[in-house]
CSV table of C-alpha atoms and ligand atoms in Angstrom, one decimal:
chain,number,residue,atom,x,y,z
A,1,UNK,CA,-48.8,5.4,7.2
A,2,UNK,CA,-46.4,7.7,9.0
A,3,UNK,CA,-45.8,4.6,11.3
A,4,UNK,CA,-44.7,2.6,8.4
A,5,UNK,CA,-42.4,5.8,7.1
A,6,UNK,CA,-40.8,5.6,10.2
A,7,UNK,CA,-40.5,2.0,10.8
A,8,UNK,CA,-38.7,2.0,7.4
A,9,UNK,CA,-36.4,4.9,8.1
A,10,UNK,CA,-35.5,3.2,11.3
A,11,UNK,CA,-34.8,0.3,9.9
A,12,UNK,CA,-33.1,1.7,7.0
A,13,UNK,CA,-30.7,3.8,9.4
A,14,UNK,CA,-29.9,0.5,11.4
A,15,UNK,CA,-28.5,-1.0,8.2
A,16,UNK,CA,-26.6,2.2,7.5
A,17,UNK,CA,-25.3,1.9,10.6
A,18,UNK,CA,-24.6,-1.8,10.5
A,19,UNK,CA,-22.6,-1.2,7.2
A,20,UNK,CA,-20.7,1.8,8.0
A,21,UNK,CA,-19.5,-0.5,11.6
A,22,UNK,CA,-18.3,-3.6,8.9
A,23,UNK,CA,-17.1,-2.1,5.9
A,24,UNK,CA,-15.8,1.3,6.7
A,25,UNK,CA,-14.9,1.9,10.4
A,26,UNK,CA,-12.0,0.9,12.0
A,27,UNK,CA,-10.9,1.2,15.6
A,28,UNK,CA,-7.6,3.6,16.2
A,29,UNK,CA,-4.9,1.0,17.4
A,30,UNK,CA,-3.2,2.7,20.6
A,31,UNK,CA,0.0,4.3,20.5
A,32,UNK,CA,3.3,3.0,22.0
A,33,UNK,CA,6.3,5.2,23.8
A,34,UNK,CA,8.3,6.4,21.8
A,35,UNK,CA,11.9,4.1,21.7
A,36,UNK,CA,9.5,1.5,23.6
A,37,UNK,CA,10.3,-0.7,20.6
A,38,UNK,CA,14.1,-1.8,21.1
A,39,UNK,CA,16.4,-4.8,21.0
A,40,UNK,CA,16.0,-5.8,17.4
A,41,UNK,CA,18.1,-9.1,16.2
A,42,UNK,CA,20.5,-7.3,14.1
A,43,UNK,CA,19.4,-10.3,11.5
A,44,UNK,CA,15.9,-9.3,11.5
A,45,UNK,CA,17.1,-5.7,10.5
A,46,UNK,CA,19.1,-7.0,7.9
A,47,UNK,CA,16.3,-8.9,6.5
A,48,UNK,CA,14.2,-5.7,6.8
A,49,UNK,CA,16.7,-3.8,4.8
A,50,UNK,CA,16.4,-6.2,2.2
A,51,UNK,CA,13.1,-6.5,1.6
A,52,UNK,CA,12.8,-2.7,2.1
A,53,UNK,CA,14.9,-2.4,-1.0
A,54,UNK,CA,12.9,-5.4,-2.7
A,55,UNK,CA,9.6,-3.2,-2.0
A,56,UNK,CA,11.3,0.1,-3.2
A,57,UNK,CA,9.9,1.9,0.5
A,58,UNK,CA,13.0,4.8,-0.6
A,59,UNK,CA,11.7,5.1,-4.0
A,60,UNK,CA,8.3,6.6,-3.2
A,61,UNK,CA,9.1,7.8,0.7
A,62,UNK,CA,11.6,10.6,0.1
A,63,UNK,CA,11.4,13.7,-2.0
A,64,UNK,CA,14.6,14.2,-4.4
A,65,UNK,CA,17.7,15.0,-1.6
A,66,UNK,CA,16.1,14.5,0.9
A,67,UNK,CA,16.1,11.7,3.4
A,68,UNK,CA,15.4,8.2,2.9
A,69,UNK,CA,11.9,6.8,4.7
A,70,UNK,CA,11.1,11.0,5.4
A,71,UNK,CA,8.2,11.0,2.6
A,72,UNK,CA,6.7,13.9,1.0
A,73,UNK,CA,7.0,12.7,-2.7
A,74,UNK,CA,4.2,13.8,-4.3
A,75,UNK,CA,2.2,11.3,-6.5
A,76,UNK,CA,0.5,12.8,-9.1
A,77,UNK,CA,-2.9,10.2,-9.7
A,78,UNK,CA,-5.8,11.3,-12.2
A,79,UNK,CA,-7.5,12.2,-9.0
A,80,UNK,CA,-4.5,14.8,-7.8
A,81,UNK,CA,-1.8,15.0,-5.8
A,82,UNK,CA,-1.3,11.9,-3.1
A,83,UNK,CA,2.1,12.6,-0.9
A,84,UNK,CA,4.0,9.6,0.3
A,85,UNK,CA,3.9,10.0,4.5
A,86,UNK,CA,7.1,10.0,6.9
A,87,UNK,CA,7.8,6.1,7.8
A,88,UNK,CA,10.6,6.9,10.1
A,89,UNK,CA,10.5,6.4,13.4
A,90,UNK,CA,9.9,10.2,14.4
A,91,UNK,CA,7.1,9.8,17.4
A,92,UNK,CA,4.9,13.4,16.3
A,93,UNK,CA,5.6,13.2,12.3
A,94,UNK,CA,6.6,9.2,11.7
A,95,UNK,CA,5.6,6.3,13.1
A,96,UNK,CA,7.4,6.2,16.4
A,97,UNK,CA,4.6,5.5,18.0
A,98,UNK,CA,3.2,2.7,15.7
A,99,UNK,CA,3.3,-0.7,17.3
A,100,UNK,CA,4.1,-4.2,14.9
A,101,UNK,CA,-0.1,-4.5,15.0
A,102,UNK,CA,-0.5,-0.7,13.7
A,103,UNK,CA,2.2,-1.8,11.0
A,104,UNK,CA,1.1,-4.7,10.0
A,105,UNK,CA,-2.4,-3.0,9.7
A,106,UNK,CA,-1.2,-0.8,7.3
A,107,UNK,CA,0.8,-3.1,5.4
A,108,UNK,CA,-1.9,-5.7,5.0
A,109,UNK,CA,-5.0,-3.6,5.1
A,110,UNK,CA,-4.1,0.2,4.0
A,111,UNK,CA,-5.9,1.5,7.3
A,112,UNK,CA,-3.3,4.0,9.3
A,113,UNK,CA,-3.1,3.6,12.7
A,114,UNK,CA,-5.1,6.6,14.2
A,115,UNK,CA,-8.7,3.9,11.9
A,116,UNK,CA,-8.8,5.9,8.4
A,117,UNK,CA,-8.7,4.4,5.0
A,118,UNK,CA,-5.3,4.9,3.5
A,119,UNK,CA,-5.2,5.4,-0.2
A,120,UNK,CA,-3.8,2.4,-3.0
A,121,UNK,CA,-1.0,4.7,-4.4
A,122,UNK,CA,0.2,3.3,-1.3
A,123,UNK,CA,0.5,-0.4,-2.5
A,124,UNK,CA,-1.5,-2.1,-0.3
A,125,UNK,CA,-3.5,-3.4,-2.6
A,126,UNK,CA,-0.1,-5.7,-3.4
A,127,UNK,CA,1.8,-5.9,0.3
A,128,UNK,CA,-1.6,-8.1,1.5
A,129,UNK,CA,0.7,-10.3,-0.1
A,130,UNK,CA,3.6,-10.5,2.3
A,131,UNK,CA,4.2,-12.7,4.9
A,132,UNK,CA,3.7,-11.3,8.4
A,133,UNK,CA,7.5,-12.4,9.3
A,134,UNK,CA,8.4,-10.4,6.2
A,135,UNK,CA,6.4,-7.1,7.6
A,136,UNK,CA,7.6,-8.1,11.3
A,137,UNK,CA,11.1,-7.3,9.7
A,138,UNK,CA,10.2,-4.3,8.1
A,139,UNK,CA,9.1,-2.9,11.0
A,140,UNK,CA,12.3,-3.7,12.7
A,141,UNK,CA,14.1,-2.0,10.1
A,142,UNK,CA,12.0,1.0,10.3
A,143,UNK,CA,11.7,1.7,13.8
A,144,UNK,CA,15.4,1.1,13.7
A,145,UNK,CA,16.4,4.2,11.5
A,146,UNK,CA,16.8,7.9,12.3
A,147,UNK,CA,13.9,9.8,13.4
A,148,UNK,CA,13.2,12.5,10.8
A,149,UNK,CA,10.7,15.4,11.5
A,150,UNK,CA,9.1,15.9,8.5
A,151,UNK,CA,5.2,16.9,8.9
A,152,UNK,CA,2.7,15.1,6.1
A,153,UNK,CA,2.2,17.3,2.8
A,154,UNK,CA,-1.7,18.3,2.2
A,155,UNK,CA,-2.9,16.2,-0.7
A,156,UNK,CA,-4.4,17.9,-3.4
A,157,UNK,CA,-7.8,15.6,-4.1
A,158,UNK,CA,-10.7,17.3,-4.8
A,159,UNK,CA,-14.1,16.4,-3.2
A,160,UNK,CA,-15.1,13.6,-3.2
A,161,UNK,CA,-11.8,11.9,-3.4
A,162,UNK,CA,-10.7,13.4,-0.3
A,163,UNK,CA,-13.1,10.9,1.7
A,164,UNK,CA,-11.0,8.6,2.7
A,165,UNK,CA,-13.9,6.4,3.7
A,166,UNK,CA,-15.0,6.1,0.3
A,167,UNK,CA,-11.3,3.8,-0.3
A,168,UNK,CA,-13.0,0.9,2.1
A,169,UNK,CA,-15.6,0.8,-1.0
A,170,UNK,CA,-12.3,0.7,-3.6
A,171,UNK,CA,-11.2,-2.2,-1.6
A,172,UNK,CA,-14.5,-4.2,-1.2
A,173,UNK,CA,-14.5,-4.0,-5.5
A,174,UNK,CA,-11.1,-4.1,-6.1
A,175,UNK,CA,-8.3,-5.5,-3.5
A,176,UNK,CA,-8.0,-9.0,-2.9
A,177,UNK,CA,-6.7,-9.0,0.9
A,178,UNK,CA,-4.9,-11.8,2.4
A,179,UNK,CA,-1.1,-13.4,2.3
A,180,UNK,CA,0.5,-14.8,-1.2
A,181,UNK,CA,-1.0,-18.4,-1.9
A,182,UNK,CA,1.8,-20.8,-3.5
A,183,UNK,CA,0.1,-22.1,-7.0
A,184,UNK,CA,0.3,-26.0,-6.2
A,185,UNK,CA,2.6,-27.7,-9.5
A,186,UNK,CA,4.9,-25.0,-10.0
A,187,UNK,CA,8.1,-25.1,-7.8
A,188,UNK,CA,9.3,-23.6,-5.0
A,189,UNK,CA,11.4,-21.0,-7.1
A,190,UNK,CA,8.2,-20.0,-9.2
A,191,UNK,CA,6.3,-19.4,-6.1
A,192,UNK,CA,8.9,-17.5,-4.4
A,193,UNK,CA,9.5,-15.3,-7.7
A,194,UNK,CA,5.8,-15.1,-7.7
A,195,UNK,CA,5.6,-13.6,-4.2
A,196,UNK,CA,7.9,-11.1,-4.3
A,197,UNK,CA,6.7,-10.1,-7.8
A,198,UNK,CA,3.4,-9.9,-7.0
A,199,UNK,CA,3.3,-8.5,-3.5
A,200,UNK,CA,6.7,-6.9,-2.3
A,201,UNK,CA,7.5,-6.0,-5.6
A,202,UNK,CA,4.3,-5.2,-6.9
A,203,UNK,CA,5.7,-5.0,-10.4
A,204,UNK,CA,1.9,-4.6,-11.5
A,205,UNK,CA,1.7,-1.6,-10.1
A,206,UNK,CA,3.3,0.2,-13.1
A,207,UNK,CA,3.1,-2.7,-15.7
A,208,UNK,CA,-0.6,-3.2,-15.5
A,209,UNK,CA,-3.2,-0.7,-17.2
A,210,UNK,CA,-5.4,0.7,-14.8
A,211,UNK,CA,-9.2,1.1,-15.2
A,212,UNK,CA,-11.1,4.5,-14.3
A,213,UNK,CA,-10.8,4.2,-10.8
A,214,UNK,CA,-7.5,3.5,-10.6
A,215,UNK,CA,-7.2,-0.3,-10.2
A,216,UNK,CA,-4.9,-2.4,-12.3
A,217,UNK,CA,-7.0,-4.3,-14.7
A,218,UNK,CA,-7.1,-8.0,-14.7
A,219,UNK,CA,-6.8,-11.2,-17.0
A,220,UNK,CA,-5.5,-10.3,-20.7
A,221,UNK,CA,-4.5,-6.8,-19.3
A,222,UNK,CA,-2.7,-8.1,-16.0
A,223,UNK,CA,1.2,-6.9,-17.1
A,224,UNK,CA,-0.1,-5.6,-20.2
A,225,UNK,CA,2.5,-2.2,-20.1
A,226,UNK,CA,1.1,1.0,-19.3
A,227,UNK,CA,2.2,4.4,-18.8
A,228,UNK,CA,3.0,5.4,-15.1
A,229,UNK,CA,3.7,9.1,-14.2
A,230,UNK,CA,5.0,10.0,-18.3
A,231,UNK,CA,6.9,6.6,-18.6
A,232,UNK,CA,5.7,4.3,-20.2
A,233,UNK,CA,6.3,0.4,-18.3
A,234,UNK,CA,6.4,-2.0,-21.5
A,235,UNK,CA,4.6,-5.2,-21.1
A,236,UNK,CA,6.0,-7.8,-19.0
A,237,UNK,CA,4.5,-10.8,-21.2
A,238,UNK,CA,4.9,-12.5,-24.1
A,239,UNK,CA,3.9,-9.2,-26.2
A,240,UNK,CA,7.1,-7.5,-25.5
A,241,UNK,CA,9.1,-7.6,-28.0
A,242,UNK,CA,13.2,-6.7,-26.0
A,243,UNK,CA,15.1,-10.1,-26.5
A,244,UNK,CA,15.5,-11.7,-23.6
A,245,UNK,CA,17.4,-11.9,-21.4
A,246,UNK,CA,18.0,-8.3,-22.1
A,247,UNK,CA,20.9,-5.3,-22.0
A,248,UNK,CA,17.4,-3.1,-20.8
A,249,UNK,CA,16.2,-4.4,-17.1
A,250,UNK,CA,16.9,-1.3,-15.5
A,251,UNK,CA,14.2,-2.1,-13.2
B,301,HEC,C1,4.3,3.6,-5.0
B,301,HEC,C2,4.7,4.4,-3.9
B,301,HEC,C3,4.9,3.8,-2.6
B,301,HEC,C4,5.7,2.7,-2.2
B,301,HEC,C5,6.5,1.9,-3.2
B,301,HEC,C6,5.5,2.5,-0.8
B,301,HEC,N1,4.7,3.4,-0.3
B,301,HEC,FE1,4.1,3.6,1.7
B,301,HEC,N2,2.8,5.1,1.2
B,301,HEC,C7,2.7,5.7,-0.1
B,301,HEC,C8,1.8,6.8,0.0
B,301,HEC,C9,1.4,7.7,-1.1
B,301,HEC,C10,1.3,6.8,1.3
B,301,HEC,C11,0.2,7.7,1.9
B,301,HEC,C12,-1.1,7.1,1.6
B,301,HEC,C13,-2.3,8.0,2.2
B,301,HEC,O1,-2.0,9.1,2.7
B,301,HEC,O2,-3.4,7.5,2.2
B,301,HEC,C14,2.0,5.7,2.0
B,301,HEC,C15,1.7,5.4,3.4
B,301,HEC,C16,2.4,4.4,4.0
B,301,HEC,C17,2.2,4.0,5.4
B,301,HEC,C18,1.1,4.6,6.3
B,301,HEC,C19,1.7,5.8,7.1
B,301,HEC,C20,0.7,6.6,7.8
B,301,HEC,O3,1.1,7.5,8.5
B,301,HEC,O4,-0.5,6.3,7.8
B,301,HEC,C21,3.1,3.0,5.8
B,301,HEC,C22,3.2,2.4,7.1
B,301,HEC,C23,3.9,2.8,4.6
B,301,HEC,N3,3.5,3.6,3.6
B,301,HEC,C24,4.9,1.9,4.5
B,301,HEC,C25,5.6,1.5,3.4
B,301,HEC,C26,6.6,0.5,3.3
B,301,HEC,C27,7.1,-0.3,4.5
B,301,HEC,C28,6.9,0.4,2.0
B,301,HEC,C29,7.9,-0.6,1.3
B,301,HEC,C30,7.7,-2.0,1.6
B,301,HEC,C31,6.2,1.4,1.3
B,301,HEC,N4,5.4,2.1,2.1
B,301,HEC,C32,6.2,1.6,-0.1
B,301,HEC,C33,3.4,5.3,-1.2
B,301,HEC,C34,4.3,4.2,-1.3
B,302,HEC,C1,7.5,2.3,-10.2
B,302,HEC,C2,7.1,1.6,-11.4
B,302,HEC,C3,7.7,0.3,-11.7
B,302,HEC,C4,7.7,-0.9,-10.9
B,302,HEC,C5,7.2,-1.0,-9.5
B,302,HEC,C6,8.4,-1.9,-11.7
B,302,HEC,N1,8.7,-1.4,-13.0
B,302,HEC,FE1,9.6,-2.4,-14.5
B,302,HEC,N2,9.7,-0.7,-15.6
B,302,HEC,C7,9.1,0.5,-15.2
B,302,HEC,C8,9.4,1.5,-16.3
B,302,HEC,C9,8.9,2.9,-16.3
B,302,HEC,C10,10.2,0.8,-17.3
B,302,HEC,C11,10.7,1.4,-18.6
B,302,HEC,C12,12.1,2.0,-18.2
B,302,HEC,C13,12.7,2.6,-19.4
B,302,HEC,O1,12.1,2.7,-20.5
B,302,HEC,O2,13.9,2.9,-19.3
B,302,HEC,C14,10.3,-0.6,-16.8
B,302,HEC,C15,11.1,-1.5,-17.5
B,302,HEC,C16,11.1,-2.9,-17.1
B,302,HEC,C17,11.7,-3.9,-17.9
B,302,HEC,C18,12.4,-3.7,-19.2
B,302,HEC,C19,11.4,-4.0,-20.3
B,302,HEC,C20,11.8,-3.7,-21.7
B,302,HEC,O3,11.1,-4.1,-22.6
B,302,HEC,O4,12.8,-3.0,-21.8
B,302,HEC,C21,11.6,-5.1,-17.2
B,302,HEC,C22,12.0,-6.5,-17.6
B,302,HEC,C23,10.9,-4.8,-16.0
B,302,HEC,N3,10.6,-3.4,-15.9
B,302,HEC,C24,10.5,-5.7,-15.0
B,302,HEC,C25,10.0,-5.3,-13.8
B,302,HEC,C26,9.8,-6.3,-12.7
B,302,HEC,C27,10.1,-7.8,-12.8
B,302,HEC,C28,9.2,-5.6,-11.6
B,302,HEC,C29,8.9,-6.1,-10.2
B,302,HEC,C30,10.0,-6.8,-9.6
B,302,HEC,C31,9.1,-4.2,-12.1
B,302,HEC,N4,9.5,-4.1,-13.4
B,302,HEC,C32,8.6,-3.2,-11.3
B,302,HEC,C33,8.4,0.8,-14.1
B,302,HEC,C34,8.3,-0.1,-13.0
């Protein structure tokens, strides 16, 4: 009997094991030296720039006055407080020691470099989406700023939300991981509308009602409106009722 116990609890463990190893660890990714990362195409940082602005990076990485890409803007979720990180290329506060593969990680995967599980107020869940010559020219544009020293802010989640291993399980139920797929009969302007809507953009992220653990909602709901941080972001979809095209988009 207590052969059997064991066998089981063995076995049992092995799975554990075997599940933690696939669904929630991931390997740190090596860092670079600092300023290793040089000689950008001044094109490429131009596109970065762009798409930067098209992903609204600013917007959620800087506090009010303070510097662009520095972070430290405080997100308050239902669960608490999430800050925004330092995405400049500062080598002990940034990501100056991030190479394109630790970037593109985080981008398409929400894992930082150092293997933990970074959270979806951090759209992640939405730049799967982009292309990796659209990260590749992020990163250039990035790496190609002003180093800022500006040390992360403590979030303010309360057990158990501050496991960030529990977010590989919010990604197995809820994020859809891979590039933008053109929908085949609609044409090439659609799909590139689409793409930046849906992943650069992620306009859903605020015009989508989210269920209890904080994923957007699909099918009727997707761009349903909803209320994001006291605003409320009307519906994107036949129900809204501006006239359009509109004097409002102040998007
Ligand atoms: C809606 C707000 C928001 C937007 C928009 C946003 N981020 Fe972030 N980002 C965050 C938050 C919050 C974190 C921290 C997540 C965490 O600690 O788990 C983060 C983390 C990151 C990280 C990981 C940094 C680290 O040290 O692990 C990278 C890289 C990043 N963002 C890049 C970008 C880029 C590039 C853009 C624009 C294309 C962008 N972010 C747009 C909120 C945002
Ligand atoms: C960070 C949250 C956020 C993101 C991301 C966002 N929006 Fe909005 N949007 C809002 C809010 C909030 C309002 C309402 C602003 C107001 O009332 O002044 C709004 C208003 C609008 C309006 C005006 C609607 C009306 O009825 O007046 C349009 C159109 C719009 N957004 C489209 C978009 C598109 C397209 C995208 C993606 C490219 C997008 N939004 C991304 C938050 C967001």
């Amino acid at each position: 009997m207590i052969k059997r116990i064991s066998i089981g609890l063995a076995i049992l463990v092995v799975l554990g094991a075997v599940l933690f190893f696939a669904l929630v660890w991931r390997p740190t990714i090596a860092p670079i030296a600092p300023g290793s990362v040089a000689g950008f195409p001044a094109e490429l940082v131009a596109k970065g720039e762009a798409l930067a602005g098209a992903g609204y990076c600013a917007t959620c990485h800087r506090v009010k006055g303070g510097q662009p890409y520095a972070g430290g803007y405080g997100m308050p979720t239902p669960f608490g407080v999430i800050y925004s990180t330092n995405i400049t290329p500062d080598p002990d506060s940034g990501i100056g020691r991030w190479s394109e593969a630790a970037f593109m990680r985080a981008m398409h995967e929400g894992v930082s470099r150092d293997g933990s599980h970074l959270y979806p107020a951090f759209p992640y869940d939405h730049f799967t989406k982009v292309t990796d010559e659209d990260v590749r020219a992020l990163y250039t544009f990035l790496m190609t700023r002003e180093p800022v020293s500006a040390p992360a802010q403590q979030n303010t989640l309360p057990f158990p939300f501050n496991i960030r291993a529990l977010q590989a399980g919010w990604k197995l139920l809820f994020m859809d991981q891979g590039s933008y797929r053109p929908v085949a009969g609609k044409s090439e302007a659609w799909n590139r509308g689409a793409y930046l809507a849906e992943g650069l953009s992620h306009c859903a992220a605020c015009h989508t009602p989210r269920n209890l653990l904080g994923a957007e909602k699909t099918a009727d709901d997707s761009y349903a409106g909803a209320m994001i941080e006291g605003w409320f972001a009307p519906a994107l979809t036949a129900a809204n009722t501006t006239p359009l095209p509109g004097p409002r988009m102040r998007c």
